[in-house]
Structure formats: C-alpha cells, structure tokens
Short mmCIF file of N, CA and C in Angstrom, two decimals:
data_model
loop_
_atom_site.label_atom_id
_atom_site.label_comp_id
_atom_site.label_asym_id
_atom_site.label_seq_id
_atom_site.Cartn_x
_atom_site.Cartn_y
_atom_site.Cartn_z
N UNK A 26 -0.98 -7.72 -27.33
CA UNK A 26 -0.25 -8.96 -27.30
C UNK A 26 -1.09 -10.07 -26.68
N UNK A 27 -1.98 -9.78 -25.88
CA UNK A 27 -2.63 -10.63 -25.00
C UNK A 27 -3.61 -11.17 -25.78
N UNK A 28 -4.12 -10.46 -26.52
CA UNK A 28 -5.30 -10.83 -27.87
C UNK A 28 -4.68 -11.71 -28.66
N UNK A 29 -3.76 -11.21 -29.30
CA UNK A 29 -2.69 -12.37 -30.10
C UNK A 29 -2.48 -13.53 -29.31
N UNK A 30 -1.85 -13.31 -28.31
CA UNK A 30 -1.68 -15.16 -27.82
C UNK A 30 -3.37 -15.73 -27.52
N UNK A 31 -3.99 -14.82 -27.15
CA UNK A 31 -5.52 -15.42 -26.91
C UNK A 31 -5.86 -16.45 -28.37
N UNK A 32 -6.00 -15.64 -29.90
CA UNK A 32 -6.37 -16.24 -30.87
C UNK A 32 -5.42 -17.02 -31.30
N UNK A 33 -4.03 -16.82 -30.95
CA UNK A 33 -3.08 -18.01 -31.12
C UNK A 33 -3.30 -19.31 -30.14
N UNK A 34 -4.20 -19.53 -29.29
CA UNK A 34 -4.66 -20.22 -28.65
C UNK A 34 -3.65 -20.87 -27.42
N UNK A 35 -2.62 -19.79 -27.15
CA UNK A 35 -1.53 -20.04 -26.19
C UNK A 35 -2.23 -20.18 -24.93
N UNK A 36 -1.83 -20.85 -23.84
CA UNK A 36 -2.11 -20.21 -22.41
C UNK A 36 -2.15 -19.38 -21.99
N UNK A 37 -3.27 -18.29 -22.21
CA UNK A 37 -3.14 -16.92 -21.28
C UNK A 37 -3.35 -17.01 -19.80
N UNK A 38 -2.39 -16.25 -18.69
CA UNK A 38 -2.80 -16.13 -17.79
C UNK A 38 -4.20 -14.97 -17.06
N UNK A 39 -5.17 -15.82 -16.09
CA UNK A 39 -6.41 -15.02 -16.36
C UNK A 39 -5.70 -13.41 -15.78
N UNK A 40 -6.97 -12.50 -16.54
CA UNK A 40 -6.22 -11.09 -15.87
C UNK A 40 -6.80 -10.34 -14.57
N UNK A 41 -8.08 -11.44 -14.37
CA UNK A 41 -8.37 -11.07 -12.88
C UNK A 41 -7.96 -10.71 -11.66
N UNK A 42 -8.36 -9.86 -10.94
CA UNK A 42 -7.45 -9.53 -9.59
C UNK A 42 -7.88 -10.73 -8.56
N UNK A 43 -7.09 -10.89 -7.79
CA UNK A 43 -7.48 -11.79 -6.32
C UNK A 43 -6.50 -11.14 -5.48
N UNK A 44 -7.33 -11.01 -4.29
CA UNK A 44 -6.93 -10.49 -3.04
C UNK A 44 -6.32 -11.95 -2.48
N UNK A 45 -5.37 -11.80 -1.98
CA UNK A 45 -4.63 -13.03 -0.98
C UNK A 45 -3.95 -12.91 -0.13
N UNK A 46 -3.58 -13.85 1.04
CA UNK A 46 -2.70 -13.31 2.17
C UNK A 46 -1.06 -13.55 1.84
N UNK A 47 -0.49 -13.15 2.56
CA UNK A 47 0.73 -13.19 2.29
C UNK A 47 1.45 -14.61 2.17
N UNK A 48 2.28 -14.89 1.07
CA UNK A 48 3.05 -16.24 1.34
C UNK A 48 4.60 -16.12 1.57
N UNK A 49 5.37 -17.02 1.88
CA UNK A 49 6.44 -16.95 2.14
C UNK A 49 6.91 -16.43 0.71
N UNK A 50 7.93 -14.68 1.07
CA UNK A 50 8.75 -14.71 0.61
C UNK A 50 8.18 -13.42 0.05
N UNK A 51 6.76 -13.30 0.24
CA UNK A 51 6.26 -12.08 -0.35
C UNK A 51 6.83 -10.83 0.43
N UNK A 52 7.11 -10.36 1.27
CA UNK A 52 7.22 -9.47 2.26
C UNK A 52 8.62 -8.67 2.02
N UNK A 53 9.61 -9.95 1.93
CA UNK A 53 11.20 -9.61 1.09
C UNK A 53 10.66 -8.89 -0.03
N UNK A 54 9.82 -9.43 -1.11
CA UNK A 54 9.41 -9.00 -2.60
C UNK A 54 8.81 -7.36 -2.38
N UNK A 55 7.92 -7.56 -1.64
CA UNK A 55 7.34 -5.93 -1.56
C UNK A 55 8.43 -4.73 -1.03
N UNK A 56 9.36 -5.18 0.16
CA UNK A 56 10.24 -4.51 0.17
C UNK A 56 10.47 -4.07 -0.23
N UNK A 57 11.24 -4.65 -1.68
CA UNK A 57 12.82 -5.01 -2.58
C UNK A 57 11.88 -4.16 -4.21
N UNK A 58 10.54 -4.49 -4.09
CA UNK A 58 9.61 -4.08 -5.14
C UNK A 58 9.98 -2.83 -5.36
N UNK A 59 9.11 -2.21 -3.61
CA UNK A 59 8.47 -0.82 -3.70
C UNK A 59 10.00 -0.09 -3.82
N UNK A 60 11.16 -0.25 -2.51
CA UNK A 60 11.99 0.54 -2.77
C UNK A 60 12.55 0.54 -3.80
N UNK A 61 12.65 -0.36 -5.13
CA UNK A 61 13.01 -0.25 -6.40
C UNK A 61 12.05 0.84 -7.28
N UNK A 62 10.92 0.56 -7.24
CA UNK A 62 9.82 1.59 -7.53
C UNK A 62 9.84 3.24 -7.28
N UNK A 63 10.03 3.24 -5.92
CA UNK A 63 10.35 4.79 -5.16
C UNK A 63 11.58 5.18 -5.28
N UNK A 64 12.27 4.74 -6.10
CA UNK A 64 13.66 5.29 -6.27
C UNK A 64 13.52 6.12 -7.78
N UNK A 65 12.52 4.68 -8.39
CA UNK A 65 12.46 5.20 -9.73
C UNK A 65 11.57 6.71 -10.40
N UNK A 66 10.87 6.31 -9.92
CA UNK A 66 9.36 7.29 -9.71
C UNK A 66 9.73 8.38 -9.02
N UNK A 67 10.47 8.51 -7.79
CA UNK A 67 10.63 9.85 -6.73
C UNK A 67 11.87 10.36 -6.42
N UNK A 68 12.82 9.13 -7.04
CA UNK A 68 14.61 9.30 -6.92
C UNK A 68 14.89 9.31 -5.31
N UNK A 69 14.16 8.41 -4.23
CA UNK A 69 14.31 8.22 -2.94
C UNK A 69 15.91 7.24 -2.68
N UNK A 70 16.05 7.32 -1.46
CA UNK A 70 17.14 6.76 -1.67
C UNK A 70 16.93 5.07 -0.71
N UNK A 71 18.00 4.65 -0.40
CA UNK A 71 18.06 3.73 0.85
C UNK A 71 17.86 4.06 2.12
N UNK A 72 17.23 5.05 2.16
CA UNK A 72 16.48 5.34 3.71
C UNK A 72 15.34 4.84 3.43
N UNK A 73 14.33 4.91 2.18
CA UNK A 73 12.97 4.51 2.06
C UNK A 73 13.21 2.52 2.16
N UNK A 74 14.28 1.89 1.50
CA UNK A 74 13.72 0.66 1.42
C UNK A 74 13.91 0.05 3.15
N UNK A 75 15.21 0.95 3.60
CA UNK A 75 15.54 0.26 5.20
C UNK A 75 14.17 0.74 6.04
N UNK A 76 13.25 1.96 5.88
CA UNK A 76 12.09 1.83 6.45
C UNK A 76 11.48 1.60 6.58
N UNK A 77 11.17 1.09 5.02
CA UNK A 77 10.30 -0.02 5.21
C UNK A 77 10.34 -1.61 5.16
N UNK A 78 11.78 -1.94 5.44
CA UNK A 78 12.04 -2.96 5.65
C UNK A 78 11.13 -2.97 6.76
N UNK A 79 11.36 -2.16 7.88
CA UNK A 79 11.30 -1.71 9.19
C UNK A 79 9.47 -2.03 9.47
N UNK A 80 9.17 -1.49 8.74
CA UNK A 80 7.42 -1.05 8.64
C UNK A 80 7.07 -2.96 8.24
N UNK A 81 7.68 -3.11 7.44
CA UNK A 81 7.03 -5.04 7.16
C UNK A 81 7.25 -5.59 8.15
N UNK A 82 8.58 -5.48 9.08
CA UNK A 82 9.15 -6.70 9.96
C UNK A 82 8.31 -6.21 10.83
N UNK A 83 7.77 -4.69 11.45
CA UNK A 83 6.88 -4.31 12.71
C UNK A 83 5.33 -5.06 12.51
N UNK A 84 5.11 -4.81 11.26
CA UNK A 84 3.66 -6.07 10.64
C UNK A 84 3.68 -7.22 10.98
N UNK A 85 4.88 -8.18 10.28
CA UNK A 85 4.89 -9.43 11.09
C UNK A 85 5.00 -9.50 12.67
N UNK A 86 5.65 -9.07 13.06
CA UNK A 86 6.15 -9.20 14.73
C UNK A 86 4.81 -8.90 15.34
N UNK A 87 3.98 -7.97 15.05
CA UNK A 87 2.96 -7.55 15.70
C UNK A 87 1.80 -8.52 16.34
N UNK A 88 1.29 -8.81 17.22
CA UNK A 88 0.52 -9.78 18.35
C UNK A 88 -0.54 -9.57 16.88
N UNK A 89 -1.57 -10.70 16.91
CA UNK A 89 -2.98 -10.82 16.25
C UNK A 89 -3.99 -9.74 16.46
N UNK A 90 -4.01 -9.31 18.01
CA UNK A 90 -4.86 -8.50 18.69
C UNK A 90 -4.34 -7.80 18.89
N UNK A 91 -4.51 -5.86 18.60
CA UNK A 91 -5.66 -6.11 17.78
C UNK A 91 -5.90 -6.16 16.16
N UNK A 92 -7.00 -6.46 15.67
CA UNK A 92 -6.67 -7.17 14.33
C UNK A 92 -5.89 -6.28 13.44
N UNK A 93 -4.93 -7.48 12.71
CA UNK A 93 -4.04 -6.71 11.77
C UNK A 93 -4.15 -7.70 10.46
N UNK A 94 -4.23 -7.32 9.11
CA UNK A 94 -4.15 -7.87 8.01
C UNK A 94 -3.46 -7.67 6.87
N UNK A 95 -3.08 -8.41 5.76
CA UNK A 95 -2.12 -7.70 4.63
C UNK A 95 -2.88 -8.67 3.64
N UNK A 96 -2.94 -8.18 2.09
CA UNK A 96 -3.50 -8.33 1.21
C UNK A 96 -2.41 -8.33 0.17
N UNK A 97 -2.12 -9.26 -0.73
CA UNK A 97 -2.08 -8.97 -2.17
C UNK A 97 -2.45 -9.00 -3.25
N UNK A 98 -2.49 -7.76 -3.82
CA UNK A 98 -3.06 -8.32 -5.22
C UNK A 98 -2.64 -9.30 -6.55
N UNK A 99 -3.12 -9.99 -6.83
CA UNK A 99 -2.60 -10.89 -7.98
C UNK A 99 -2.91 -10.84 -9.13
N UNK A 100 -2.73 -10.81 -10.26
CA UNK A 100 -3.18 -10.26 -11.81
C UNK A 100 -2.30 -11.48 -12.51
N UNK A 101 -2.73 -12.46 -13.28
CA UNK A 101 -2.53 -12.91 -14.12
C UNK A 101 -1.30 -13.80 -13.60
N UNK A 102 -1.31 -14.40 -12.22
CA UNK A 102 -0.39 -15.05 -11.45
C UNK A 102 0.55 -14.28 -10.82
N UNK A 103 1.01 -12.75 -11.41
CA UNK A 103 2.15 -12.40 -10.54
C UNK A 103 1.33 -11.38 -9.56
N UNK A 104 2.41 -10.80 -8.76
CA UNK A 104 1.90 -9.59 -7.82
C UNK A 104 1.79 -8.53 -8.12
N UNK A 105 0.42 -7.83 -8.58
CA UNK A 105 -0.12 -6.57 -9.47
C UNK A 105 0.03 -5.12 -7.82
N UNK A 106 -0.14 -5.67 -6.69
CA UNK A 106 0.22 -4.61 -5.43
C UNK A 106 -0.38 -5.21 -4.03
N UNK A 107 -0.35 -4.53 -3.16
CA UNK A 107 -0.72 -5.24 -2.41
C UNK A 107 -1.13 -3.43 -1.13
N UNK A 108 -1.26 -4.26 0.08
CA UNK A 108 -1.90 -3.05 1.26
C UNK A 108 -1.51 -3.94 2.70
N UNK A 109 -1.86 -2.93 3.47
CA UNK A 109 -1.76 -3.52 4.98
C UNK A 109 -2.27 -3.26 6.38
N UNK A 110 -3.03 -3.56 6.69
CA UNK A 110 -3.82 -2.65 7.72
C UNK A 110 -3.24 -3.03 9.52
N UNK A 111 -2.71 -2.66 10.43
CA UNK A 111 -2.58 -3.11 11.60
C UNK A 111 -3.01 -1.68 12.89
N UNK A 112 -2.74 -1.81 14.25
CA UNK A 112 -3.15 -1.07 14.85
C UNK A 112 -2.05 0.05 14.91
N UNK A 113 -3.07 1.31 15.27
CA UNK A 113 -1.30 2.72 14.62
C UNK A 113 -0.84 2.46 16.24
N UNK A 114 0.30 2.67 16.04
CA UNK A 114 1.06 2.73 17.79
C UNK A 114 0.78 4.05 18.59
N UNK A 115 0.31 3.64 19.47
CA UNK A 115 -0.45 4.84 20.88
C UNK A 115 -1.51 5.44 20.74
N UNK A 116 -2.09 4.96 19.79
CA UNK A 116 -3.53 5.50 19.67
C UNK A 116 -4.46 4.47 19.24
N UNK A 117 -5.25 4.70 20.73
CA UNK A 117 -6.16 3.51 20.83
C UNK A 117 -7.23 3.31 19.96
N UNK A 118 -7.85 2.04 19.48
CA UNK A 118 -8.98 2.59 18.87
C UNK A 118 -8.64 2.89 17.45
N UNK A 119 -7.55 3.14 16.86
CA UNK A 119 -6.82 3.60 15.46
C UNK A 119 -6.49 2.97 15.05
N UNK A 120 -7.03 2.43 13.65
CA UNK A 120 -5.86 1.50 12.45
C UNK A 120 -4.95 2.21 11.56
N UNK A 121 -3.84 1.80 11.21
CA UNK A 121 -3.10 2.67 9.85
C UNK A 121 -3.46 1.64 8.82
N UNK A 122 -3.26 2.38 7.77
CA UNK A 122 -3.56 2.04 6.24
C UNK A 122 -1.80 1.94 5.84
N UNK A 123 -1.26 0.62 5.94
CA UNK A 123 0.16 0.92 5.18
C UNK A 123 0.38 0.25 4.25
N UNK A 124 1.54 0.85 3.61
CA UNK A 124 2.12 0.77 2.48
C UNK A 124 1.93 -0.05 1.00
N UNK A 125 0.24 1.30 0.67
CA UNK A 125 -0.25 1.03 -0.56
C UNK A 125 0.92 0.97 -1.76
N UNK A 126 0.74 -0.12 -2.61
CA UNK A 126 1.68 0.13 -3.64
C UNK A 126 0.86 -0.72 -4.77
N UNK A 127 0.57 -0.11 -6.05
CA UNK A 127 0.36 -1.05 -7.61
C UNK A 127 1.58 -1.25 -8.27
N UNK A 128 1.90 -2.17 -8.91
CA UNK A 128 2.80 -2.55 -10.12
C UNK A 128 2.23 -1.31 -10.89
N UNK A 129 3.49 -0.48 -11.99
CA UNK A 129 3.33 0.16 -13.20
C UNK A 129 2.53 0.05 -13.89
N UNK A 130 2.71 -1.27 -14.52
CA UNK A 130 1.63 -1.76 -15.63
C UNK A 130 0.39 -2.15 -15.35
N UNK A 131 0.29 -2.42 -13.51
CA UNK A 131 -1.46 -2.34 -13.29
C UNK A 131 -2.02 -1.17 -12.64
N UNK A 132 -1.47 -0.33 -12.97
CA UNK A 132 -1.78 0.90 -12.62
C UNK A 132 -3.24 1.27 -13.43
N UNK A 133 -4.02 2.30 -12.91
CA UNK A 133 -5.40 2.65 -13.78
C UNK A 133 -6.20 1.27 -13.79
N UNK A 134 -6.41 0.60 -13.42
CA UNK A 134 -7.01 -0.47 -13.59
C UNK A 134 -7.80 -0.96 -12.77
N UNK A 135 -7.71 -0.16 -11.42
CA UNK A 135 -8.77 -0.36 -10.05
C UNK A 135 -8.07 -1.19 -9.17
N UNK A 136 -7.52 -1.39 -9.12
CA UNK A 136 -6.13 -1.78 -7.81
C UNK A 136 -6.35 -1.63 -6.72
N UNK A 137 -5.29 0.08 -6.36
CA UNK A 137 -5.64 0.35 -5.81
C UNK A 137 -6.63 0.73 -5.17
N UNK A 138 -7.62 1.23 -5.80
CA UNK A 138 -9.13 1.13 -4.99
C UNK A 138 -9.12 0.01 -4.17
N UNK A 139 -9.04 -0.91 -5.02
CA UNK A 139 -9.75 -2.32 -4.75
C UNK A 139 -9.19 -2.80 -2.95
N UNK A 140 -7.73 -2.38 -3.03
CA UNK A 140 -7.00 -2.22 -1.86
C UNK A 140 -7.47 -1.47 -0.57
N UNK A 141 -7.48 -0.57 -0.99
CA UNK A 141 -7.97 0.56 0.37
C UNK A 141 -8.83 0.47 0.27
N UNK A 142 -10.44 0.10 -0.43
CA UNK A 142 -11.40 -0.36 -0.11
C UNK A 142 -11.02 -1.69 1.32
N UNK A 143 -10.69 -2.53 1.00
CA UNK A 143 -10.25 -4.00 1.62
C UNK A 143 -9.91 -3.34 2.83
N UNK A 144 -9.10 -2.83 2.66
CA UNK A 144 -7.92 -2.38 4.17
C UNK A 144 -9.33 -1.48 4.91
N UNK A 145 -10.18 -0.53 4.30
CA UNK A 145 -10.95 0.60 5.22
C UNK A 145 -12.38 -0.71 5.71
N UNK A 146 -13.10 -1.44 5.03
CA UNK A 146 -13.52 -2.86 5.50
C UNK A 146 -13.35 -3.94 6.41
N UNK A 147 -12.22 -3.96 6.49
CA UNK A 147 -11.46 -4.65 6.94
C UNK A 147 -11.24 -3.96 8.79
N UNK A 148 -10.96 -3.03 8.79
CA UNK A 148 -10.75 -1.94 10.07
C UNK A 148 -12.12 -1.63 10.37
N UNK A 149 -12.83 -1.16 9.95
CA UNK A 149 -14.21 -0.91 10.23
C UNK A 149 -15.18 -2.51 11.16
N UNK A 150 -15.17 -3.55 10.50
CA UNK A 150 -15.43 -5.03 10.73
C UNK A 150 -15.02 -5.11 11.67
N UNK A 151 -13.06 -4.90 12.07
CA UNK A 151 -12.64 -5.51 13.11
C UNK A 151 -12.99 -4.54 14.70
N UNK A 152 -13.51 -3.27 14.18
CA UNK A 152 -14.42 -2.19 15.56
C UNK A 152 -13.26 -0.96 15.32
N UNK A 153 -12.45 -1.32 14.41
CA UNK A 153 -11.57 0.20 14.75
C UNK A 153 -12.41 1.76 14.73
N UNK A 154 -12.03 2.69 15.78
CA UNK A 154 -13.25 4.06 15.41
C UNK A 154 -12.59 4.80 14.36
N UNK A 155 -11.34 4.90 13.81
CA UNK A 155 -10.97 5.75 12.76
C UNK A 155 -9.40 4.74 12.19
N UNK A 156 -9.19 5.13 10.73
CA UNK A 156 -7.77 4.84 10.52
C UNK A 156 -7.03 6.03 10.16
N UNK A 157 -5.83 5.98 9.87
CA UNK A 157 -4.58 6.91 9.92
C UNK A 157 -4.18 6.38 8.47
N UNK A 158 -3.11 7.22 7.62
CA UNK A 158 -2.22 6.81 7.42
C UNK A 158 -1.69 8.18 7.01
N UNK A 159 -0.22 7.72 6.63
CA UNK A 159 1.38 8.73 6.29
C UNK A 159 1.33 8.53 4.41
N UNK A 160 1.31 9.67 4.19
CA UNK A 160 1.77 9.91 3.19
C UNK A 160 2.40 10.97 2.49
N UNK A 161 2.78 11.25 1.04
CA UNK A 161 3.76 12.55 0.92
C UNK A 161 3.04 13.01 -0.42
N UNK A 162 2.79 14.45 -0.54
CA UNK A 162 2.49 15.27 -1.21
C UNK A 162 2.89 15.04 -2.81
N UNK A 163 3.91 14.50 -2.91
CA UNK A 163 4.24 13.63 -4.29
C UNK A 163 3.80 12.99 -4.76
N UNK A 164 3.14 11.74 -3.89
CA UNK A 164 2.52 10.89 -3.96
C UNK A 164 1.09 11.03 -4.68
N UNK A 165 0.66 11.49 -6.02
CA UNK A 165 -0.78 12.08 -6.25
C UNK A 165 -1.37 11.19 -6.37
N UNK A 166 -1.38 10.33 -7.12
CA UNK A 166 -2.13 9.24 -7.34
C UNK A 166 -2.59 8.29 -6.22
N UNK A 167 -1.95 8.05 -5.15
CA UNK A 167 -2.24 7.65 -3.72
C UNK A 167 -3.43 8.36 -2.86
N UNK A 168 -2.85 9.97 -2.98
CA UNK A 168 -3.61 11.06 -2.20
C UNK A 168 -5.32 11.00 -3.12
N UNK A 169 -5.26 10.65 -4.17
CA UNK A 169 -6.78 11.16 -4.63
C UNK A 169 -7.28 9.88 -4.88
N UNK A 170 -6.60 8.20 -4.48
CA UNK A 170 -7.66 7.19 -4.12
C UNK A 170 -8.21 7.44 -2.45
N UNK A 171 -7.08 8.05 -1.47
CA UNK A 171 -7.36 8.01 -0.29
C UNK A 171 -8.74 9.59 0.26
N UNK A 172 -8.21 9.96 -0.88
CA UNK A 172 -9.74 11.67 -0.98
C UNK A 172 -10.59 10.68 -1.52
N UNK A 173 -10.78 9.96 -2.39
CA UNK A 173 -12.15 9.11 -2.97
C UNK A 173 -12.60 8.07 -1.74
N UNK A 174 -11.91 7.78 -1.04
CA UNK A 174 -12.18 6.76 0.04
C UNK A 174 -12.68 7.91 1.63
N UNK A 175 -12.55 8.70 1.15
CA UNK A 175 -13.41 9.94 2.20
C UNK A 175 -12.23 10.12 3.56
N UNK A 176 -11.08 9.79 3.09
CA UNK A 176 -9.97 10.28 3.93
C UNK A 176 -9.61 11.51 3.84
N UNK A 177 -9.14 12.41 4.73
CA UNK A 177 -8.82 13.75 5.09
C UNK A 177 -7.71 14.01 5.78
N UNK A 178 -6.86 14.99 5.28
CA UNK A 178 -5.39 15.82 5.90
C UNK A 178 -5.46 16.30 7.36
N UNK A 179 -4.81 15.99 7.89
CA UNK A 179 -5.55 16.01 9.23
C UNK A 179 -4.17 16.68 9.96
N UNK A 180 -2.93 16.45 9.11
CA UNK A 180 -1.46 17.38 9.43
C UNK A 180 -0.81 17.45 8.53
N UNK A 181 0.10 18.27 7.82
CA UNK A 181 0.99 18.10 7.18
C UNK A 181 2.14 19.41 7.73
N UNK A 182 3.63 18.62 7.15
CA UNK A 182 4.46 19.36 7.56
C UNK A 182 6.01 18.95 6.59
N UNK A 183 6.73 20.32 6.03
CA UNK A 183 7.75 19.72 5.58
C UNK A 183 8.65 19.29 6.49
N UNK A 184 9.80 17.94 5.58
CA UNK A 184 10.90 17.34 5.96
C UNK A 184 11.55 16.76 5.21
N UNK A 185 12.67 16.03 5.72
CA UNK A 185 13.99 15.67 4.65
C UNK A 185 13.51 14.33 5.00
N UNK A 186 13.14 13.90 3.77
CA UNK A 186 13.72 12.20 4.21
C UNK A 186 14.22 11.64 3.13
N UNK A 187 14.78 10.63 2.79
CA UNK A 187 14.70 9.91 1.46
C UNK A 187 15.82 10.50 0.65
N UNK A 188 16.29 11.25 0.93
CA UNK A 188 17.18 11.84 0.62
C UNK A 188 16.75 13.30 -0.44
N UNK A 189 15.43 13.61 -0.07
CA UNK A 189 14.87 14.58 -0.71
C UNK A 189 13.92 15.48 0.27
N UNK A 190 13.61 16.74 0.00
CA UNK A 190 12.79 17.35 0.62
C UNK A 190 11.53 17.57 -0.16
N UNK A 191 10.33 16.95 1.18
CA UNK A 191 9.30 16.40 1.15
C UNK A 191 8.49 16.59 2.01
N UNK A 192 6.59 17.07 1.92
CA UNK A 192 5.81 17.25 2.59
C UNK A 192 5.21 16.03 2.99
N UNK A 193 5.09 15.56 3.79
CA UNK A 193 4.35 14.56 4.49
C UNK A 193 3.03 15.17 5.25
N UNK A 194 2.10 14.25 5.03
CA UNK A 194 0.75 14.24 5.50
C UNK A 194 0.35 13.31 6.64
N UNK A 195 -0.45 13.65 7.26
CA UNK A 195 -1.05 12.58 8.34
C UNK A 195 -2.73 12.56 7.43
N UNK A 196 -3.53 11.39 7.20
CA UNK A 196 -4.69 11.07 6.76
C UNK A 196 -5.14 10.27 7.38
N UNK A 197 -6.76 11.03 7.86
CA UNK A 197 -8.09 10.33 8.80
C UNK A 197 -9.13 10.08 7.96
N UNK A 198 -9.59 9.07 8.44
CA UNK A 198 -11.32 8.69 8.25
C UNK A 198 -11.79 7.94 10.01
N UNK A 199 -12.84 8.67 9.94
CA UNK A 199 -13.16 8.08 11.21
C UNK A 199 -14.91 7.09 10.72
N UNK A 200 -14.97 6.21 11.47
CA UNK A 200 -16.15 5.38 11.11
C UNK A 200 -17.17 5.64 11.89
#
C-alpha cells in the first residue's frame, strides 16, 4: 500500500525510526497501549495495566540523579515502541531496563534492538556497573533481544500474576 500511495504521489509518511523523549501525554498512551497489547497477546488482566500505571508514575516522580531516561520510538509520525532506563531500587550502582514494548506492525523491523541498545548505552555512559531487568518466560521475543544484548537469567521463579500463572525472570548484564 505504501508503494501505491508512493507512485500515486500522495504524502507518505517517512518510515524511519527516531528515538525521542517523552511528550505530554505519551506516558497515559504507553500505559493504555501496552496493557491493551498484554491482554491481547498473553490474556493478562487489569493487574498488568494498574502496574504499570505504577512503574510510569515511579519514572516520572523519580529525582534526575541518578540518571534516568525514556525513549520513544517513532515510525512514520506515530509511536512504533518505546523503553526506559532509571536506577533499580536498593541496589546501588544498578540500572533497570523497563518496560520494552514494539507496536505489532513494527515488530521484526529492529525496534526493539534499537531500544535496548539505547537504554544498555545509555546506563553504561551514565557509570551504572550492571543493569537488571523483570521479565516472563512468555515473553520470547523480548527474552532473545535481551540474550542478543549479552543479558543473563540471573533468577527465575514461578507466580500468579496477571491473572495467569507465570515464570518470571530477573536479567543481568554487568559493564
């Protein structure tokens, strides 16, 4: 379709990615996105979107120091996914990697890489000695950008959340 409006000489929007910081209103959107997404994809319930309501508002609220950042991706004007890097709570010295997410349709397309590249850059630059992050055994496509990015299982353990039973992981890279 994109070829067609191209030789129909319509306005295509470009399909390039750009990394950008957050603007008003994005933060509601990723919310409201992902838990629409993880319902669809994993059949999670309203425990996942109120947590991570929880997980965005602890991002914003969080002091500057020490460094914390969020990224979105943009594809063709709208929001193709986005990432988030801040300090993990009680462990010094530690960044988490949160809440990777691509749009459907920009899925396979280097996204996510492009993301957790940014976010493990990004932590490394600002002096962090290792990052963290949470993830769940379902999750495959997550787990084998974060194995390509030289992250490692470092705990896992079953539990109920989401209204499903689910293995959760703890994942390290140390710098």
């Amino acid at each position: 379709m994109l070829r067609i409006r191209t030789l129909l000489g319509d306005d295509v929007p470009s399909q390039q990615v750009t990394l950008r910081p957050p603007r008003i209103g994005d933060i509601g959107w990723l919310v409201h996105r992902q838990g629409v997404l993880y319902h669809q994809q994993y059949g999670w319930n309203g425990e996942f979107e109120a947590l991570i309501a929880r997980i965005y508002a602890d991002y914003h609220a969080a002091p500057e120091t020490p460094p914390k950042s969020l990224w979105v991706a943009e594809r063709g004007g709208t929001i193709a996914g986005s990432i988030f890097t801040m300090p993990s709570e009680g462990i010094a010295g530690s960044a988490q990697l949160r809440m990777l997410y691509v749009e459907p349709a920009a899925r396979g397309l280097g996204i996510g890489r492009l993301l957790v590249e940014q976010c493990v850059a990004f932590a490394r630059e600002a002096g962090y000695e290792r990052m963290r992050l949470w993830t769940h055994t379902v999750q495959q496509s997550a787990r084998k950008l974060y194995a390509a990015a030289s992250f490692a299982v470092v705990e896992s353990k079953p539990h109920h959340a989401f209204g499903k039973d689910l293995i959760s992981e703890i994942w390290e890279k140390r710098f």
